[in-house]
Structures are given as structure tokens and as C-alpha cells.
Amino acid sequence: MTLRIWSTRTIRTWPTPVVLLLFLSYAPVITLLWVALVVLAALVTAGPALWGGAPWDIWEQVSAGFAPWFALGLGFSLIRMFMPLHIAHGRIRREFTAHATVFTALFSAFLAVLIAVGYLLERVVLNSLGQTQSLGYHRFFTDTYQFTRVVAEYWSIYSSWMIVGVFVSAAFYRSRTLGLGSLLVGFPLVYLGRGLANLAVPDHLENLPGVAALGVSAVIFLIGALLVWALLRDIPLRAKTM
């Protein structure tokens, strides 16, 4: 007689955190784009000097002009590209929303680190040309060697822009009407974030100290995160076209 023993024990597998999956999805591509942007900025910075003119400090325009809009676009892509995929593979909506919010905070810090490193690389290029790096007014730093302060300033900016992108994307994912309505909320939040970047600074924010600016940025992020949670926590499950 042959005895068969059936085991009822199940082995529990721990799913990879959504935060890590999202980071691995974005970070390699963004890093490659950053490398290309650094090379282009170095050429633009050094080019005029090589031709006998004055070099251009281009990284200021990248950090305060291009990068916030890029962060906004990253936030918008987060919901449209990845939420349907993760839900289709068994993630619950609230889990994805919570992890996406944490990812937004962490990845905006990653973007700020890339920008801070870019400032240092631009300084190396300018020093090699015998030039000094000129900076506009900043709330947190007066020198690009103040690495942590540079990161803090741009983290406060990019986090607010990126969470607004997530919010607008979540609203459009739920319905076109909500998406259009979200612009009425998103634009004022982005305006405050843009003010923190010293672009179109409102008069009442002109002398806002760095610590207070961090507080304003934290409030913007919290408002955006709460709005995203309200939109996605009970969103109907349905197939979305990419």
C-alpha cells in the first residue's frame, strides 16, 4: 500500500513593495535623461567661452524652469501608466495609492539630488574655463557647495509639483469632468510651488524664509496627497486604455 501525505501548509510570498517597483521603473530612464541633459548643458555652458564669448550658466534655467514641469509630468504619468497595471496584478487600490504617495515624496528628493549634482558639475566646467558660477536669489543656499541645502530647496519645489501631477492624473482617470475641475485646484497649488522656485513670486511670499517655505511645501504636498486618496481609494475597477 502506498501512502500519500498531502501538505496543507502554504508558503507565503511577500510581494515587492510598489514603491520599489515604481522606483525601478523610473530611475534608470530618468538617470539616463539626466546624463544627456548634463552633457548638453555642459556644451551650452562651455561653447560660448570656447568661441571667445562669456559662458552661460544654464543649470539655473534647467533647475527652476524645466525640471518643475518635468516633475509635474512624471506625477501625471504615475497614475495613467502604472495604476491599471498594478491593480490588474492583484494590488488593492488603497495600497497602490499609499505607496504612490510615498514614491512621489522619495522620487522628488531623487530629482533634487540630481539637480544638486548638476550644479556641482556645472561649477567644475566653469572653473576649468576660469569663470565663476553665478546664482540667482535662493531661499536655502548661496553656494552650490551647500549640497544638502540645494537638495532641500528643490525637494520642496519638486514634491509639490509632482503631487499635483498625480492629483490631476487621478482626477482625469476617474472622469473627464473631475479632471477638468482638478485644474482649478491644481493651478493654484502649482503657482505656490512656482513661487517657492522664485519664479513669479507673490509679494506676500517674497521674504518667506527657508523653514517657512518648507512648511508651505509640506502643506501643498499634504493637500495633494489627501485629494489623491479621496479620488482613488474607491475608484471603480475597470480596464483603461493606455
JSON list of C-alpha atoms in Angstrom, two decimals, residues 1-241:
[
{"chain": "A", "resi": 1, "resn": "MET", "atom": "CA", "xyz": [0.00, 0.00, 0.00]},
{"chain": "A", "resi": 2, "resn": "THR", "atom": "CA", "xyz": [1.28, 3.44, -0.92]},
{"chain": "A", "resi": 3, "resn": "LEU", "atom": "CA", "xyz": [0.55, 6.27, 1.49]},
{"chain": "A", "resi": 4, "resn": "ARG", "atom": "CA", "xyz": [0.23, 9.78, 0.12]},
{"chain": "A", "resi": 5, "resn": "ILE", "atom": "CA", "xyz": [0.63, 12.62, 2.53]},
{"chain": "A", "resi": 6, "resn": "TRP", "atom": "CA", "xyz": [-0.81, 15.92, 1.36]},
{"chain": "A", "resi": 7, "resn": "SER", "atom": "CA", "xyz": [0.63, 19.01, 2.95]},
{"chain": "A", "resi": 8, "resn": "THR", "atom": "CA", "xyz": [-1.79, 21.82, 3.71]},
{"chain": "A", "resi": 9, "resn": "ARG", "atom": "CA", "xyz": [0.94, 24.25, 4.59]},
{"chain": "A", "resi": 10, "resn": "THR", "atom": "CA", "xyz": [1.15, 27.23, 2.26]},
{"chain": "A", "resi": 11, "resn": "ILE", "atom": "CA", "xyz": [4.25, 29.27, 1.73]},
{"chain": "A", "resi": 12, "resn": "ARG", "atom": "CA", "xyz": [3.53, 32.97, 1.93]},
{"chain": "A", "resi": 13, "resn": "THR", "atom": "CA", "xyz": [5.37, 35.10, -0.56]},
{"chain": "A", "resi": 14, "resn": "TRP", "atom": "CA", "xyz": [5.89, 38.75, 0.25]},
{"chain": "A", "resi": 15, "resn": "PRO", "atom": "CA", "xyz": [5.10, 41.00, -2.70]},
{"chain": "A", "resi": 16, "resn": "THR", "atom": "CA", "xyz": [7.69, 43.50, -3.80]},
{"chain": "A", "resi": 17, "resn": "PRO", "atom": "CA", "xyz": [6.73, 46.94, -2.44]},
{"chain": "A", "resi": 18, "resn": "VAL", "atom": "CA", "xyz": [5.08, 49.17, -5.01]},
{"chain": "A", "resi": 19, "resn": "VAL", "atom": "CA", "xyz": [7.47, 51.98, -4.04]},
{"chain": "A", "resi": 20, "resn": "LEU", "atom": "CA", "xyz": [10.45, 49.87, -5.10]},
{"chain": "A", "resi": 21, "resn": "LEU", "atom": "CA", "xyz": [8.81, 48.73, -8.33]},
{"chain": "A", "resi": 22, "resn": "LEU", "atom": "CA", "xyz": [7.95, 52.29, -9.28]},
{"chain": "A", "resi": 23, "resn": "PHE", "atom": "CA", "xyz": [11.44, 53.50, -8.45]},
{"chain": "A", "resi": 24, "resn": "LEU", "atom": "CA", "xyz": [13.00, 50.77, -10.58]},
{"chain": "A", "resi": 25, "resn": "SER", "atom": "CA", "xyz": [10.61, 51.70, -13.39]},
{"chain": "A", "resi": 26, "resn": "TYR", "atom": "CA", "xyz": [11.51, 55.39, -13.40]},
{"chain": "A", "resi": 27, "resn": "ALA", "atom": "CA", "xyz": [15.03, 55.81, -12.00]},
{"chain": "A", "resi": 28, "resn": "PRO", "atom": "CA", "xyz": [17.12, 54.20, -14.80]},
{"chain": "A", "resi": 29, "resn": "VAL", "atom": "CA", "xyz": [15.38, 56.15, -17.57]},
{"chain": "A", "resi": 30, "resn": "ILE", "atom": "CA", "xyz": [15.43, 59.43, -15.64]},
{"chain": "A", "resi": 31, "resn": "THR", "atom": "CA", "xyz": [19.10, 58.97, -14.81]},
{"chain": "A", "resi": 32, "resn": "LEU", "atom": "CA", "xyz": [19.96, 58.45, -18.49]},
{"chain": "A", "resi": 33, "resn": "LEU", "atom": "CA", "xyz": [17.97, 61.55, -19.42]},
{"chain": "A", "resi": 34, "resn": "TRP", "atom": "CA", "xyz": [19.79, 63.47, -16.69]},
{"chain": "A", "resi": 35, "resn": "VAL", "atom": "CA", "xyz": [23.18, 62.37, -18.06]},
{"chain": "A", "resi": 36, "resn": "ALA", "atom": "CA", "xyz": [22.18, 63.55, -21.54]},
{"chain": "A", "resi": 37, "resn": "LEU", "atom": "CA", "xyz": [20.93, 66.84, -20.10]},
{"chain": "A", "resi": 38, "resn": "VAL", "atom": "CA", "xyz": [24.16, 67.36, -18.14]},
{"chain": "A", "resi": 39, "resn": "VAL", "atom": "CA", "xyz": [26.24, 66.80, -21.28]},
{"chain": "A", "resi": 40, "resn": "LEU", "atom": "CA", "xyz": [24.05, 69.19, -23.28]},
{"chain": "A", "resi": 41, "resn": "ALA", "atom": "CA", "xyz": [24.20, 71.80, -20.51]},
{"chain": "A", "resi": 42, "resn": "ALA", "atom": "CA", "xyz": [27.99, 71.49, -20.34]},
{"chain": "A", "resi": 43, "resn": "LEU", "atom": "CA", "xyz": [28.25, 72.08, -24.09]},
{"chain": "A", "resi": 44, "resn": "VAL", "atom": "CA", "xyz": [25.93, 75.08, -23.90]},
{"chain": "A", "resi": 45, "resn": "THR", "atom": "CA", "xyz": [27.85, 76.44, -20.91]},
{"chain": "A", "resi": 46, "resn": "ALA", "atom": "CA", "xyz": [31.32, 76.00, -22.37]},
{"chain": "A", "resi": 47, "resn": "GLY", "atom": "CA", "xyz": [30.53, 76.66, -26.04]},
{"chain": "A", "resi": 48, "resn": "PRO", "atom": "CA", "xyz": [30.46, 80.48, -25.98]},
{"chain": "A", "resi": 49, "resn": "ALA", "atom": "CA", "xyz": [33.69, 80.59, -23.95]},
{"chain": "A", "resi": 50, "resn": "LEU", "atom": "CA", "xyz": [35.47, 78.37, -26.45]},
{"chain": "A", "resi": 51, "resn": "TRP", "atom": "CA", "xyz": [34.43, 80.81, -29.18]},
{"chain": "A", "resi": 52, "resn": "GLY", "atom": "CA", "xyz": [35.71, 83.81, -27.27]},
{"chain": "A", "resi": 53, "resn": "GLY", "atom": "CA", "xyz": [32.49, 84.83, -25.52]},
{"chain": "A", "resi": 54, "resn": "ALA", "atom": "CA", "xyz": [31.24, 84.61, -21.96]},
{"chain": "A", "resi": 55, "resn": "PRO", "atom": "CA", "xyz": [29.98, 81.19, -20.78]},
{"chain": "A", "resi": 56, "resn": "TRP", "atom": "CA", "xyz": [26.31, 80.71, -19.95]},
{"chain": "A", "resi": 57, "resn": "ASP", "atom": "CA", "xyz": [25.16, 79.41, -16.58]},
{"chain": "A", "resi": 58, "resn": "ILE", "atom": "CA", "xyz": [22.41, 77.21, -17.98]},
{"chain": "A", "resi": 59, "resn": "TRP", "atom": "CA", "xyz": [21.70, 74.95, -14.99]},
{"chain": "A", "resi": 60, "resn": "GLU", "atom": "CA", "xyz": [19.66, 77.66, -13.24]},
{"chain": "A", "resi": 61, "resn": "GLN", "atom": "CA", "xyz": [17.18, 77.56, -16.11]},
{"chain": "A", "resi": 62, "resn": "VAL", "atom": "CA", "xyz": [17.13, 73.76, -16.02]},
{"chain": "A", "resi": 63, "resn": "SER", "atom": "CA", "xyz": [16.53, 73.53, -12.27]},
{"chain": "A", "resi": 64, "resn": "ALA", "atom": "CA", "xyz": [13.88, 76.23, -11.93]},
{"chain": "A", "resi": 65, "resn": "GLY", "atom": "CA", "xyz": [12.36, 76.30, -15.42]},
{"chain": "A", "resi": 66, "resn": "PHE", "atom": "CA", "xyz": [12.37, 72.85, -16.99]},
{"chain": "A", "resi": 67, "resn": "ALA", "atom": "CA", "xyz": [12.60, 70.48, -14.01]},
{"chain": "A", "resi": 68, "resn": "PRO", "atom": "CA", "xyz": [9.38, 71.52, -12.18]},
{"chain": "A", "resi": 69, "resn": "TRP", "atom": "CA", "xyz": [7.31, 70.90, -15.31]},
{"chain": "A", "resi": 70, "resn": "PHE", "atom": "CA", "xyz": [9.11, 67.61, -15.79]},
{"chain": "A", "resi": 71, "resn": "ALA", "atom": "CA", "xyz": [8.22, 66.61, -12.21]},
{"chain": "A", "resi": 72, "resn": "LEU", "atom": "CA", "xyz": [4.60, 67.54, -12.92]},
{"chain": "A", "resi": 73, "resn": "GLY", "atom": "CA", "xyz": [4.62, 65.28, -15.98]},
{"chain": "A", "resi": 74, "resn": "LEU", "atom": "CA", "xyz": [6.14, 62.41, -14.02]},
{"chain": "A", "resi": 75, "resn": "GLY", "atom": "CA", "xyz": [3.38, 62.69, -11.45]},
{"chain": "A", "resi": 76, "resn": "PHE", "atom": "CA", "xyz": [0.75, 62.68, -14.18]},
{"chain": "A", "resi": 77, "resn": "SER", "atom": "CA", "xyz": [2.23, 59.57, -15.79]},
{"chain": "A", "resi": 78, "resn": "LEU", "atom": "CA", "xyz": [2.28, 57.69, -12.50]},
{"chain": "A", "resi": 79, "resn": "ILE", "atom": "CA", "xyz": [-1.47, 57.02, -12.40]},
{"chain": "A", "resi": 80, "resn": "ARG", "atom": "CA", "xyz": [-2.13, 56.65, -16.12]},
{"chain": "A", "resi": 81, "resn": "MET", "atom": "CA", "xyz": [0.71, 54.21, -16.73]},
{"chain": "A", "resi": 82, "resn": "PHE", "atom": "CA", "xyz": [1.11, 52.18, -13.58]},
{"chain": "A", "resi": 83, "resn": "MET", "atom": "CA", "xyz": [-2.10, 52.04, -11.53]},
{"chain": "A", "resi": 84, "resn": "PRO", "atom": "CA", "xyz": [-4.07, 49.87, -14.01]},
{"chain": "A", "resi": 85, "resn": "LEU", "atom": "CA", "xyz": [-1.05, 47.56, -14.32]},
{"chain": "A", "resi": 86, "resn": "HIS", "atom": "CA", "xyz": [-0.64, 47.07, -10.58]},
{"chain": "A", "resi": 87, "resn": "ILE", "atom": "CA", "xyz": [-4.36, 46.62, -9.95]},
{"chain": "A", "resi": 88, "resn": "ALA", "atom": "CA", "xyz": [-4.51, 44.02, -12.73]},
{"chain": "A", "resi": 89, "resn": "HIS", "atom": "CA", "xyz": [-1.78, 42.09, -10.92]},
{"chain": "A", "resi": 90, "resn": "GLY", "atom": "CA", "xyz": [-3.58, 41.96, -7.60]},
{"chain": "A", "resi": 91, "resn": "ARG", "atom": "CA", "xyz": [-2.72, 45.19, -5.80]},
{"chain": "A", "resi": 92, "resn": "ILE", "atom": "CA", "xyz": [-5.58, 46.86, -4.00]},
{"chain": "A", "resi": 93, "resn": "ARG", "atom": "CA", "xyz": [-6.33, 50.48, -4.81]},
{"chain": "A", "resi": 94, "resn": "ARG", "atom": "CA", "xyz": [-5.60, 51.83, -1.35]},
{"chain": "A", "resi": 95, "resn": "GLU", "atom": "CA", "xyz": [-2.27, 50.02, -1.19]},
{"chain": "A", "resi": 96, "resn": "PHE", "atom": "CA", "xyz": [-1.20, 51.44, -4.54]},
{"chain": "A", "resi": 97, "resn": "THR", "atom": "CA", "xyz": [-2.33, 54.94, -3.57]},
{"chain": "A", "resi": 98, "resn": "ALA", "atom": "CA", "xyz": [-0.38, 54.88, -0.31]},
{"chain": "A", "resi": 99, "resn": "HIS", "atom": "CA", "xyz": [2.76, 53.55, -1.97]},
{"chain": "A", "resi": 100, "resn": "ALA", "atom": "CA", "xyz": [2.46, 56.00, -4.87]},
{"chain": "A", "resi": 101, "resn": "THR", "atom": "CA", "xyz": [2.31, 58.90, -2.39]},
{"chain": "A", "resi": 102, "resn": "VAL", "atom": "CA", "xyz": [5.47, 57.70, -0.63]},
{"chain": "A", "resi": 103, "resn": "PHE", "atom": "CA", "xyz": [7.13, 57.19, -4.02]},
{"chain": "A", "resi": 104, "resn": "THR", "atom": "CA", "xyz": [6.27, 60.76, -5.01]},
{"chain": "A", "resi": 105, "resn": "ALA", "atom": "CA", "xyz": [7.96, 62.14, -1.90]},
{"chain": "A", "resi": 106, "resn": "LEU", "atom": "CA", "xyz": [11.05, 59.97, -2.38]},
{"chain": "A", "resi": 107, "resn": "PHE", "atom": "CA", "xyz": [11.42, 60.39, -6.12]},
{"chain": "A", "resi": 108, "resn": "SER", "atom": "CA", "xyz": [11.08, 64.17, -5.95]},
{"chain": "A", "resi": 109, "resn": "ALA", "atom": "CA", "xyz": [14.01, 64.03, -3.50]},
{"chain": "A", "resi": 110, "resn": "PHE", "atom": "CA", "xyz": [15.90, 61.91, -6.04]},
{"chain": "A", "resi": 111, "resn": "LEU", "atom": "CA", "xyz": [15.27, 64.57, -8.69]},
{"chain": "A", "resi": 112, "resn": "ALA", "atom": "CA", "xyz": [16.53, 67.24, -6.28]},
{"chain": "A", "resi": 113, "resn": "VAL", "atom": "CA", "xyz": [19.75, 65.26, -5.73]},
{"chain": "A", "resi": 114, "resn": "LEU", "atom": "CA", "xyz": [20.30, 65.03, -9.50]},
{"chain": "A", "resi": 115, "resn": "ILE", "atom": "CA", "xyz": [19.83, 68.79, -9.80]},
{"chain": "A", "resi": 116, "resn": "ALA", "atom": "CA", "xyz": [22.27, 69.44, -6.94]},
{"chain": "A", "resi": 117, "resn": "VAL", "atom": "CA", "xyz": [24.90, 67.22, -8.59]},
{"chain": "A", "resi": 118, "resn": "GLY", "atom": "CA", "xyz": [24.28, 69.07, -11.85]},
{"chain": "A", "resi": 119, "resn": "TYR", "atom": "CA", "xyz": [25.10, 72.36, -10.14]},
{"chain": "A", "resi": 120, "resn": "LEU", "atom": "CA", "xyz": [28.42, 70.92, -8.95]},
{"chain": "A", "resi": 121, "resn": "LEU", "atom": "CA", "xyz": [29.28, 69.60, -12.41]},
{"chain": "A", "resi": 122, "resn": "GLU", "atom": "CA", "xyz": [28.49, 72.98, -13.97]},
{"chain": "A", "resi": 123, "resn": "ARG", "atom": "CA", "xyz": [30.79, 74.58, -11.41]},
{"chain": "A", "resi": 124, "resn": "VAL", "atom": "CA", "xyz": [33.59, 72.23, -12.43]},
{"chain": "A", "resi": 125, "resn": "VAL", "atom": "CA", "xyz": [33.10, 73.21, -16.08]},
{"chain": "A", "resi": 126, "resn": "LEU", "atom": "CA", "xyz": [33.11, 76.92, -15.27]},
{"chain": "A", "resi": 127, "resn": "ASN", "atom": "CA", "xyz": [36.18, 76.65, -13.03]},
{"chain": "A", "resi": 128, "resn": "SER", "atom": "CA", "xyz": [38.03, 74.84, -15.80]},
{"chain": "A", "resi": 129, "resn": "LEU", "atom": "CA", "xyz": [37.29, 77.85, -18.01]},
{"chain": "A", "resi": 130, "resn": "GLY", "atom": "CA", "xyz": [38.48, 80.28, -15.35]},
{"chain": "A", "resi": 131, "resn": "GLN", "atom": "CA", "xyz": [34.94, 81.53, -14.71]},
{"chain": "A", "resi": 132, "resn": "THR", "atom": "CA", "xyz": [32.83, 81.76, -11.58]},
{"chain": "A", "resi": 133, "resn": "GLN", "atom": "CA", "xyz": [29.34, 80.36, -11.21]},
{"chain": "A", "resi": 134, "resn": "SER", "atom": "CA", "xyz": [26.63, 82.98, -10.86]},
{"chain": "A", "resi": 135, "resn": "LEU", "atom": "CA", "xyz": [23.45, 82.21, -8.96]},
{"chain": "A", "resi": 136, "resn": "GLY", "atom": "CA", "xyz": [20.16, 83.99, -8.64]},
{"chain": "A", "resi": 137, "resn": "TYR", "atom": "CA", "xyz": [18.38, 84.50, -5.34]},
{"chain": "A", "resi": 138, "resn": "HIS", "atom": "CA", "xyz": [17.66, 81.29, -3.44]},
{"chain": "A", "resi": 139, "resn": "ARG", "atom": "CA", "xyz": [15.92, 80.84, -0.12]},
{"chain": "A", "resi": 140, "resn": "PHE", "atom": "CA", "xyz": [18.08, 77.99, 1.10]},
{"chain": "A", "resi": 141, "resn": "PHE", "atom": "CA", "xyz": [21.59, 78.31, -0.32]},
{"chain": "A", "resi": 142, "resn": "THR", "atom": "CA", "xyz": [24.09, 80.88, -1.50]},
{"chain": "A", "resi": 143, "resn": "ASP", "atom": "CA", "xyz": [26.70, 78.46, -2.85]},
{"chain": "A", "resi": 144, "resn": "THR", "atom": "CA", "xyz": [26.36, 75.22, -4.79]},
{"chain": "A", "resi": 145, "resn": "TYR", "atom": "CA", "xyz": [28.77, 73.53, -2.37]},
{"chain": "A", "resi": 146, "resn": "GLN", "atom": "CA", "xyz": [25.92, 73.68, 0.18]},
{"chain": "A", "resi": 147, "resn": "PHE", "atom": "CA", "xyz": [24.71, 70.37, -1.20]},
{"chain": "A", "resi": 148, "resn": "THR", "atom": "CA", "xyz": [22.08, 69.48, 1.38]},
{"chain": "A", "resi": 149, "resn": "ARG", "atom": "CA", "xyz": [20.59, 72.97, 1.21]},
{"chain": "A", "resi": 150, "resn": "VAL", "atom": "CA", "xyz": [20.36, 72.77, -2.58]},
{"chain": "A", "resi": 151, "resn": "VAL", "atom": "CA", "xyz": [18.60, 69.41, -2.26]},
{"chain": "A", "resi": 152, "resn": "ALA", "atom": "CA", "xyz": [16.23, 70.80, 0.39]},
{"chain": "A", "resi": 153, "resn": "GLU", "atom": "CA", "xyz": [15.20, 73.75, -1.77]},
{"chain": "A", "resi": 154, "resn": "TYR", "atom": "CA", "xyz": [14.48, 71.76, -4.89]},
{"chain": "A", "resi": 155, "resn": "TRP", "atom": "CA", "xyz": [12.88, 68.90, -2.98]},
{"chain": "A", "resi": 156, "resn": "SER", "atom": "CA", "xyz": [10.41, 71.42, -1.55]},
{"chain": "A", "resi": 157, "resn": "ILE", "atom": "CA", "xyz": [9.62, 72.55, -5.10]},
{"chain": "A", "resi": 158, "resn": "TYR", "atom": "CA", "xyz": [9.51, 69.26, -6.99]},
{"chain": "A", "resi": 159, "resn": "SER", "atom": "CA", "xyz": [7.49, 67.40, -4.36]},
{"chain": "A", "resi": 160, "resn": "SER", "atom": "CA", "xyz": [4.63, 69.90, -4.62]},
{"chain": "A", "resi": 161, "resn": "TRP", "atom": "CA", "xyz": [4.69, 69.90, -8.43]},
{"chain": "A", "resi": 162, "resn": "MET", "atom": "CA", "xyz": [4.84, 66.13, -8.67]},
{"chain": "A", "resi": 163, "resn": "ILE", "atom": "CA", "xyz": [1.96, 65.51, -6.24]},
{"chain": "A", "resi": 164, "resn": "VAL", "atom": "CA", "xyz": [-0.16, 67.99, -8.19]},
{"chain": "A", "resi": 165, "resn": "GLY", "atom": "CA", "xyz": [0.58, 65.97, -11.32]},
{"chain": "A", "resi": 166, "resn": "VAL", "atom": "CA", "xyz": [-0.55, 62.80, -9.52]},
{"chain": "A", "resi": 167, "resn": "PHE", "atom": "CA", "xyz": [-3.73, 64.56, -8.36]},
{"chain": "A", "resi": 168, "resn": "VAL", "atom": "CA", "xyz": [-4.68, 65.85, -11.81]},
{"chain": "A", "resi": 169, "resn": "SER", "atom": "CA", "xyz": [-3.96, 62.46, -13.35]},
{"chain": "A", "resi": 170, "resn": "ALA", "atom": "CA", "xyz": [-6.10, 60.71, -10.71]},
{"chain": "A", "resi": 171, "resn": "ALA", "atom": "CA", "xyz": [-8.95, 63.12, -11.39]},
{"chain": "A", "resi": 172, "resn": "PHE", "atom": "CA", "xyz": [-8.81, 62.51, -15.15]},
{"chain": "A", "resi": 173, "resn": "TYR", "atom": "CA", "xyz": [-8.59, 58.76, -14.52]},
{"chain": "A", "resi": 174, "resn": "ARG", "atom": "CA", "xyz": [-11.85, 58.92, -12.61]},
{"chain": "A", "resi": 175, "resn": "SER", "atom": "CA", "xyz": [-13.70, 61.13, -15.08]},
{"chain": "A", "resi": 176, "resn": "ARG", "atom": "CA", "xyz": [-13.03, 63.86, -17.60]},
{"chain": "A", "resi": 177, "resn": "THR", "atom": "CA", "xyz": [-15.27, 66.26, -15.70]},
{"chain": "A", "resi": 178, "resn": "LEU", "atom": "CA", "xyz": [-13.32, 65.77, -12.48]},
{"chain": "A", "resi": 179, "resn": "GLY", "atom": "CA", "xyz": [-10.10, 66.10, -14.44]},
{"chain": "A", "resi": 180, "resn": "LEU", "atom": "CA", "xyz": [-11.05, 69.48, -15.83]},
{"chain": "A", "resi": 181, "resn": "GLY", "atom": "CA", "xyz": [-12.24, 70.58, -12.41]},
{"chain": "A", "resi": 182, "resn": "SER", "atom": "CA", "xyz": [-8.97, 69.47, -10.83]},
{"chain": "A", "resi": 183, "resn": "LEU", "atom": "CA", "xyz": [-7.13, 72.08, -12.89]},
{"chain": "A", "resi": 184, "resn": "LEU", "atom": "CA", "xyz": [-8.88, 74.77, -10.86]},
{"chain": "A", "resi": 185, "resn": "VAL", "atom": "CA", "xyz": [-7.28, 73.32, -7.74]},
{"chain": "A", "resi": 186, "resn": "GLY", "atom": "CA", "xyz": [-4.01, 72.19, -9.29]},
{"chain": "A", "resi": 187, "resn": "PHE", "atom": "CA", "xyz": [-3.02, 75.51, -10.84]},
{"chain": "A", "resi": 188, "resn": "PRO", "atom": "CA", "xyz": [-3.12, 77.46, -7.53]},
{"chain": "A", "resi": 189, "resn": "LEU", "atom": "CA", "xyz": [-1.03, 74.76, -5.87]},
{"chain": "A", "resi": 190, "resn": "VAL", "atom": "CA", "xyz": [1.47, 74.80, -8.73]},
{"chain": "A", "resi": 191, "resn": "TYR", "atom": "CA", "xyz": [1.53, 78.61, -8.54]},
{"chain": "A", "resi": 192, "resn": "LEU", "atom": "CA", "xyz": [2.62, 78.39, -4.91]},
{"chain": "A", "resi": 193, "resn": "GLY", "atom": "CA", "xyz": [5.22, 75.80, -5.84]},
{"chain": "A", "resi": 194, "resn": "ARG", "atom": "CA", "xyz": [6.44, 78.05, -8.63]},
{"chain": "A", "resi": 195, "resn": "GLY", "atom": "CA", "xyz": [6.64, 80.90, -6.13]},
{"chain": "A", "resi": 196, "resn": "LEU", "atom": "CA", "xyz": [8.91, 78.77, -3.99]},
{"chain": "A", "resi": 197, "resn": "ALA", "atom": "CA", "xyz": [11.16, 78.43, -7.03]},
{"chain": "A", "resi": 198, "resn": "ASN", "atom": "CA", "xyz": [11.46, 82.24, -7.13]},
{"chain": "A", "resi": 199, "resn": "LEU", "atom": "CA", "xyz": [9.53, 82.43, -10.38]},
{"chain": "A", "resi": 200, "resn": "ALA", "atom": "CA", "xyz": [6.57, 84.81, -10.31]},
{"chain": "A", "resi": 201, "resn": "VAL", "atom": "CA", "xyz": [6.89, 85.08, -6.54]},
{"chain": "A", "resi": 202, "resn": "PRO", "atom": "CA", "xyz": [3.82, 86.72, -4.97]},
{"chain": "A", "resi": 203, "resn": "ASP", "atom": "CA", "xyz": [4.60, 89.80, -2.90]},
{"chain": "A", "resi": 204, "resn": "HIS", "atom": "CA", "xyz": [3.49, 88.18, 0.34]},
{"chain": "A", "resi": 205, "resn": "LEU", "atom": "CA", "xyz": [5.95, 85.29, -0.27]},
{"chain": "A", "resi": 206, "resn": "GLU", "atom": "CA", "xyz": [8.91, 87.43, -1.31]},
{"chain": "A", "resi": 207, "resn": "ASN", "atom": "CA", "xyz": [10.63, 87.33, 2.08]},
{"chain": "A", "resi": 208, "resn": "LEU", "atom": "CA", "xyz": [9.47, 83.87, 3.10]},
{"chain": "A", "resi": 209, "resn": "PRO", "atom": "CA", "xyz": [12.35, 82.19, 4.96]},
{"chain": "A", "resi": 210, "resn": "GLY", "atom": "CA", "xyz": [13.55, 78.73, 4.08]},
{"chain": "A", "resi": 211, "resn": "VAL", "atom": "CA", "xyz": [11.93, 76.95, 7.03]},
{"chain": "A", "resi": 212, "resn": "ALA", "atom": "CA", "xyz": [8.58, 78.57, 6.31]},
{"chain": "A", "resi": 213, "resn": "ALA", "atom": "CA", "xyz": [8.94, 77.69, 2.63]},
{"chain": "A", "resi": 214, "resn": "LEU", "atom": "CA", "xyz": [9.42, 74.06, 3.62]},
{"chain": "A", "resi": 215, "resn": "GLY", "atom": "CA", "xyz": [6.25, 74.31, 5.67]},
{"chain": "A", "resi": 216, "resn": "VAL", "atom": "CA", "xyz": [4.30, 75.70, 2.73]},
{"chain": "A", "resi": 217, "resn": "SER", "atom": "CA", "xyz": [5.64, 72.94, 0.51]},
{"chain": "A", "resi": 218, "resn": "ALA", "atom": "CA", "xyz": [4.68, 70.30, 3.08]},
{"chain": "A", "resi": 219, "resn": "VAL", "atom": "CA", "xyz": [1.14, 71.70, 3.23]},
{"chain": "A", "resi": 220, "resn": "ILE", "atom": "CA", "xyz": [0.87, 71.63, -0.57]},
{"chain": "A", "resi": 221, "resn": "PHE", "atom": "CA", "xyz": [2.06, 68.03, -0.61]},
{"chain": "A", "resi": 222, "resn": "LEU", "atom": "CA", "xyz": [-0.37, 67.04, 2.15]},
{"chain": "A", "resi": 223, "resn": "ILE", "atom": "CA", "xyz": [-3.31, 68.66, 0.36]},
{"chain": "A", "resi": 224, "resn": "GLY", "atom": "CA", "xyz": [-2.36, 66.93, -2.88]},
{"chain": "A", "resi": 225, "resn": "ALA", "atom": "CA", "xyz": [-1.94, 63.56, -1.15]},
{"chain": "A", "resi": 226, "resn": "LEU", "atom": "CA", "xyz": [-5.33, 63.84, 0.57]},
{"chain": "A", "resi": 227, "resn": "LEU", "atom": "CA", "xyz": [-7.01, 64.73, -2.72]},
{"chain": "A", "resi": 228, "resn": "VAL", "atom": "CA", "xyz": [-5.36, 61.78, -4.46]},
{"chain": "A", "resi": 229, "resn": "TRP", "atom": "CA", "xyz": [-6.50, 59.46, -1.66]},
{"chain": "A", "resi": 230, "resn": "ALA", "atom": "CA", "xyz": [-10.06, 60.76, -1.89]},
{"chain": "A", "resi": 231, "resn": "LEU", "atom": "CA", "xyz": [-10.11, 60.16, -5.65]},
{"chain": "A", "resi": 232, "resn": "LEU", "atom": "CA", "xyz": [-8.52, 56.71, -5.79]},
{"chain": "A", "resi": 233, "resn": "ARG", "atom": "CA", "xyz": [-9.48, 54.87, -2.61]},
{"chain": "A", "resi": 234, "resn": "ASP", "atom": "CA", "xyz": [-12.85, 53.74, -4.00]},
{"chain": "A", "resi": 235, "resn": "ILE", "atom": "CA", "xyz": [-12.39, 54.26, -7.72]},
{"chain": "A", "resi": 236, "resn": "PRO", "atom": "CA", "xyz": [-14.34, 51.71, -9.82]},
{"chain": "A", "resi": 237, "resn": "LEU", "atom": "CA", "xyz": [-12.24, 48.89, -11.21]},
{"chain": "A", "resi": 238, "resn": "ARG", "atom": "CA", "xyz": [-12.28, 48.99, -14.97]},
{"chain": "A", "resi": 239, "resn": "ALA", "atom": "CA", "xyz": [-9.93, 48.44, -17.84]},
{"chain": "A", "resi": 240, "resn": "LYS", "atom": "CA", "xyz": [-8.16, 51.56, -19.03]},
{"chain": "A", "resi": 241, "resn": "THR", "atom": "CA", "xyz": [-6.65, 52.06, -22.44]}
]
